Amino acid sequence: MPISSANLTPWQSMSESPVQHETDKRLMELYVSHQDLLYGYIVSLLPNWADAEDIFQQTSLILWEKRDQYDPSRPFIAWAYGIARNVVLNYRRKNPAGNRTLSPDLYAKVEEARTRVGDLLQEQSSALQHCLGRLSSKQRMFVMNCYSRQMTFADLAKQMGLSENAVYLRLSRIRKVLMDCIRRTLRMEDGS
Amino acid sequence: MSDTPFPAGHSDDELQRLIEAFCEGNISLDDQAQLEKLLDTDTVALEQFVVRMDLDARLRRWSLRASQAETLAGNLTEQTPVSAFFVPDTSSLDPLSHGDQGSVPSWASRGLLGFGGLSTLAWLFVSLLLVAVAWFSWHAWFGGQYAKPNRGGLIAGTVDPEKSRTGLSVTSPSPLAIGHVDRLDSQVIIERDGAKQNAVVGMEILPADSLDVLSGGGMELTLADRSQAKLGPRTMLAFTSAREATLREGFMQIDARSRRESTPLAITTPDAQAQIRDAWLSMGADRKRTQIRVAEGMVVASRRTDGMEVEIPEGYCSTIARAVGPGPRRSVNGTALFVVSAKALHAHEDWERFDQILAERIVGDRLWRSAMPVRMRTYDELQAEDLKDCSLIVLSIFPEKAGVEQKLIDLKVPELTIPIVCLEATGFPVLGMTGPTLGKDFGIGRGPLVVDITAENHPLAAGFVGSQLELFAYGRAPYWWGSPNANAQTIVRLHRNPERCLMFAYDRGEVMVGGIAPARRVGLFMIPRGADFDSPGLELVDAAIDWCLDPNANDAVAWSIDESTSDVARAPTQSQVPTTWQAPAGLRVGRCIGEL
């Protein structure tokens, strides 16, 4: 069972105890506030869920290990992206026949694009919380089951008593509803 | 991004289709090439891709958190009437809902389960009536056979208030039930009909239930035919029916001696399927292998990849994996005592310490998955009682405090006739495995760590050959070494300084530096690389466990190395051919230096 990024990272697990060093504390705060962005970056390079979790874990550990090397004058997320990029490249080298990843030629472009739309990504996150709240509890439960699954799509469909295609279509529909809601919410916030 | 917050321009279905396929992991090579070309040349497409993937990532993380919140919300059902437990209103579990009801489940505020017209008292009466009817029906149908008091003093379908962690009420026995929960250590999640809930003592297990024992937890079950099952930490078990279950990973011990000849229990793991009846056994499984140890009776198992069958009799074990012959070999059963430095991680631990503690967790995990029940104690907790009745002791890294060495001596650990695997260099002189001088007989170095496998065909080498890089640690991480005497079997040596061994062993009766080995002794440096549960060096841990549990340990293994190239050669003692092990079918070669 891979360690879930949502329930344990070495940073999160340690943040429960008193932190000795102010620098560590500051860095930990930066990590906590950026971990969703970092995870989003990893997922865009490597969409396989289990792999993305593992890479996220490894990246978190390396960030902690190399915390002394962090230059506070530079943006934390850029530093974290750089380390995640190396971990993914290492993964590709070790698993040439593994799950599909984005071409390394695009990594830098993805980082640039994420920096460009960084504000939007943060706003999208807040809007997503709002829009999830607007789904019916049945829809929310469905999304939760689909996204927190530790099994294949086929197994999930079987467990739900639906065809794989039906689960896929239903999820796509809910995702579209969410996207539309996020767009509307962000427009409203923009006042447009 | 002018008038809309989203990157504009690409609303074409083709881009969306490509992104969806990439997201779902089922994109074809051609489609991926097309997607990458688009992302490379079209900034708007790239931004749409980034936004879409970020949404996916955030949904994943929200779902994982929400499912955990849902699990925690199981505690809200304390004071909940019986039937509500099985019909949870999901809105009350939603971590995002901020309704007026606060933490009170919505069904509670509108009466029970939506029956707003009924007063609470009336509904309680109806519930009790239903429970009573079901209870009597059960007795009428099944003669109460399954509902008799069991080992834990429980009656199925009721809750022992002293044992229940949540005080949750449980329904009357269901005719569908295939077992019930006897005992719980820590949190166990049961997934039923797509919903997750906390297990409680007395709770029934239904067909299609999935049990997820979290890290550090454990669980005991009684099945309908009175077979007993124990699950270890980090175990996932899914029941299909009373006769079929899937052990996805983790540890399971089953006492199925009461199981009738005609109804075997089929346990499927990623690599094996075992038919169990009239037997008492342990199983450990992960993605790479399944280990089965039979304490009583006989188990027939088959390898799922090719259907090869193996009969595992009492006192034997079998490893079922792709590259290993599943032939049964004799093995000691019993419990492994794992002595660790700490059970919790703390923020003030430095990185190296953190890595060590993580390593302890991973080694503990390997013990469970070797189908060994594990008794875990810290050095502080360790008492003479803990040393009794165990088949193997694993001494992990010592805590950073004085007195551990003396405690081990006071407890007479060095004299125990129980095999010991020692992962701590400071422990080597305590056990008599090396001399006492730091820096000469044992010590600590720093990577990068290139090692040589000096006994390639020895069972402790786990099939590794030649020179290996990053088998144990990575980067500049520290490592431990020891210099045993010439009677030791040296398995892994430091490439630059062959006097220093990272894995060595003494067979029972061998003369060690500090006396005669009362049982097998293995010295092993083991810090997995980061949080890597698949670190190749862990296979050496598995090999050490297997070697120590070999009941033929009295027979000196006729292993020797070329005397002309080493000063630690020893003459074969009894026979020229080891009789208690077989070389793996295919030797594995890690990352060789020549390839770098």
mmCIF file of N, CA, C and O in Angstrom, chain B residues 23-53:
data_model
loop_
_atom_site.group_PDB
_atom_site.id
_atom_site.type_symbol
_atom_site.label_atom_id
_atom_site.label_comp_id
_atom_site.label_asym_id
_atom_site.label_seq_id
_atom_site.Cartn_x
_atom_site.Cartn_y
_atom_site.Cartn_z
ATOM 1 N N CYS B 23 -4.678 11.952 -18.854
ATOM 2 C CA CYS B 23 -5.035 11.946 -17.444
ATOM 3 C C CYS B 23 -5.400 10.548 -16.964
ATOM 4 O O CYS B 23 -5.033 10.128 -15.870
ATOM 5 N N GLU B 24 -6.149 9.844 -17.796
ATOM 6 C CA GLU B 24 -6.618 8.509 -17.408
ATOM 7 C C GLU B 24 -5.549 7.442 -17.636
ATOM 8 O O GLU B 24 -5.746 6.285 -17.295
ATOM 9 N N GLY B 25 -4.440 7.822 -18.249
ATOM 10 C CA GLY B 25 -3.353 6.864 -18.453
ATOM 11 C C GLY B 25 -3.588 5.901 -19.594
ATOM 12 O O GLY B 25 -2.931 4.868 -19.681
ATOM 13 N N ASN B 26 -4.551 6.215 -20.461
ATOM 14 C CA ASN B 26 -4.797 5.283 -21.569
ATOM 15 C C ASN B 26 -4.559 5.946 -22.920
ATOM 16 O O ASN B 26 -5.163 5.578 -23.917
ATOM 17 N N ILE B 27 -3.678 6.907 -22.961
ATOM 18 C CA ILE B 27 -3.397 7.603 -24.216
ATOM 19 C C ILE B 27 -2.484 6.735 -25.094
ATOM 20 O O ILE B 27 -1.576 6.063 -24.589
ATOM 21 N N SER B 28 -2.765 6.752 -26.396
ATOM 22 C CA SER B 28 -1.921 5.972 -27.307
ATOM 23 C C SER B 28 -0.638 6.750 -27.582
ATOM 24 O O SER B 28 -0.553 7.954 -27.316
ATOM 25 N N LEU B 29 0.333 6.057 -28.142
ATOM 26 C CA LEU B 29 1.619 6.706 -28.440
ATOM 27 C C LEU B 29 1.431 7.856 -29.424
ATOM 28 O O LEU B 29 2.001 8.938 -29.260
ATOM 29 N N ASP B 30 0.610 7.596 -30.458
ATOM 30 C CA ASP B 30 0.377 8.638 -31.469
ATOM 31 C C ASP B 30 -0.297 9.859 -30.846
ATOM 32 O O ASP B 30 0.076 11.000 -31.111
ATOM 33 N N ASP B 31 -1.310 9.563 -30.009
ATOM 34 C CA ASP B 31 -2.037 10.672 -29.380
ATOM 35 C C ASP B 31 -1.121 11.458 -28.451
ATOM 36 O O ASP B 31 -1.211 12.683 -28.376
ATOM 37 N N GLN B 32 -0.249 10.741 -27.756
ATOM 38 C CA GLN B 32 0.642 11.467 -26.841
ATOM 39 C C GLN B 32 1.596 12.366 -27.635
ATOM 40 O O GLN B 32 1.885 13.494 -27.231
ATOM 41 N N ALA B 33 2.061 11.827 -28.769
ATOM 42 C CA ALA B 33 2.953 12.646 -29.609
ATOM 43 C C ALA B 33 2.223 13.901 -30.070
ATOM 44 O O ALA B 33 2.782 15.000 -30.074
ATOM 45 N N GLN B 34 0.943 13.725 -30.426
ATOM 46 C CA GLN B 34 0.150 14.862 -30.893
ATOM 47 C C GLN B 34 -0.052 15.876 -29.757
ATOM 48 O O GLN B 34 0.073 17.082 -29.954
ATOM 49 N N LEU B 35 -0.358 15.333 -28.566
ATOM 50 C CA LEU B 35 -0.560 16.217 -27.408
ATOM 51 C C LEU B 35 0.714 16.996 -27.103
ATOM 52 O O LEU B 35 0.685 18.210 -26.878
ATOM 53 N N GLU B 36 1.843 16.298 -27.115
ATOM 54 C CA GLU B 36 3.099 16.966 -26.770
ATOM 55 C C GLU B 36 3.463 18.034 -27.794
ATOM 56 O O GLU B 36 4.015 19.078 -27.453
ATOM 57 N N LYS B 37 3.123 17.746 -29.054
ATOM 58 C CA LYS B 37 3.404 18.739 -30.092
ATOM 59 C C LYS B 37 2.577 20.011 -29.843
ATOM 60 O O LYS B 37 3.077 21.131 -29.933
ATOM 61 N N LEU B 38 1.299 19.771 -29.493
ATOM 62 C CA LEU B 38 0.425 20.906 -29.185
ATOM 63 C C LEU B 38 0.948 21.720 -28.007
ATOM 64 O O LEU B 38 0.992 22.948 -28.049
ATOM 65 N N LEU B 39 1.341 21.008 -26.966
ATOM 66 C CA LEU B 39 1.802 21.689 -25.759
ATOM 67 C C LEU B 39 3.092 22.458 -26.028
ATOM 68 O O LEU B 39 3.353 23.498 -25.430
ATOM 69 N N ASP B 40 3.887 21.918 -26.955
ATOM 70 C CA ASP B 40 5.166 22.536 -27.273
ATOM 71 C C ASP B 40 4.992 23.819 -28.086
ATOM 72 O O ASP B 40 5.771 24.766 -27.956
ATOM 73 N N THR B 41 3.941 23.832 -28.902
ATOM 74 C CA THR B 41 3.823 24.949 -29.854
ATOM 75 C C THR B 41 2.724 25.945 -29.507
ATOM 76 O O THR B 41 2.723 27.056 -30.025
ATOM 77 N N ASP B 42 1.800 25.535 -28.670
ATOM 78 C CA ASP B 42 0.644 26.384 -28.423
ATOM 79 C C ASP B 42 0.556 26.726 -26.930
ATOM 80 O O ASP B 42 0.235 25.874 -26.091
ATOM 81 N N THR B 43 0.854 27.957 -26.605
ATOM 82 C CA THR B 43 0.888 28.373 -25.196
ATOM 83 C C THR B 43 -0.474 28.212 -24.527
ATOM 84 O O THR B 43 -0.559 27.798 -23.363
ATOM 85 N N VAL B 44 -1.526 28.521 -25.257
ATOM 86 C CA VAL B 44 -2.864 28.427 -24.661
ATOM 87 C C VAL B 44 -3.203 26.972 -24.349
ATOM 88 O O VAL B 44 -3.749 26.654 -23.275
ATOM 89 N N ALA B 45 -2.847 26.099 -25.276
ATOM 90 C CA ALA B 45 -3.095 24.668 -25.036
ATOM 91 C C ALA B 45 -2.320 24.207 -23.813
ATOM 92 O O ALA B 45 -2.829 23.445 -22.984
ATOM 93 N N LEU B 46 -1.096 24.695 -23.704
ATOM 94 C CA LEU B 46 -0.271 24.316 -22.557
ATOM 95 C C LEU B 46 -0.917 24.794 -21.249
ATOM 96 O O LEU B 46 -0.972 24.051 -20.261
ATOM 97 N N GLU B 47 -1.438 26.010 -21.265
ATOM 98 C CA GLU B 47 -2.063 26.525 -20.046
ATOM 99 C C GLU B 47 -3.338 25.748 -19.713
ATOM 100 O O GLU B 47 -3.639 25.481 -18.544
ATOM 101 N N GLN B 48 -4.082 25.394 -20.757
ATOM 102 C CA GLN B 48 -5.291 24.583 -20.508
ATOM 103 C C GLN B 48 -4.910 23.238 -19.902
ATOM 104 O O GLN B 48 -5.561 22.738 -18.989
ATOM 105 N N PHE B 49 -3.843 22.682 -20.432
ATOM 106 C CA PHE B 49 -3.359 21.396 -19.922
ATOM 107 C C PHE B 49 -2.983 21.532 -18.441
ATOM 108 O O PHE B 49 -3.370 20.716 -17.596
ATOM 109 N N VAL B 50 -2.240 22.577 -18.137
ATOM 110 C CA VAL B 50 -1.780 22.792 -16.755
ATOM 111 C C VAL B 50 -2.978 22.946 -15.809
ATOM 112 O O VAL B 50 -3.027 22.331 -14.737
ATOM 113 N N VAL B 51 -3.955 23.735 -16.223
ATOM 114 C CA VAL B 51 -5.121 23.979 -15.372
ATOM 115 C C VAL B 51 -5.913 22.682 -15.171
ATOM 116 O O VAL B 51 -6.346 22.351 -14.067
ATOM 117 N N ARG B 52 -6.068 21.948 -16.270
ATOM 118 C CA ARG B 52 -6.841 20.709 -16.199
ATOM 119 C C ARG B 52 -6.152 19.669 -15.304
ATOM 120 O O ARG B 52 -6.790 19.020 -14.482
ATOM 121 N N MET B 53 -4.834 19.536 -15.446
ATOM 122 C CA MET B 53 -4.110 18.549 -14.639
ATOM 123 C C MET B 53 -4.105 18.972 -13.166
ATOM 124 O O MET B 53 -4.146 18.132 -12.273
#
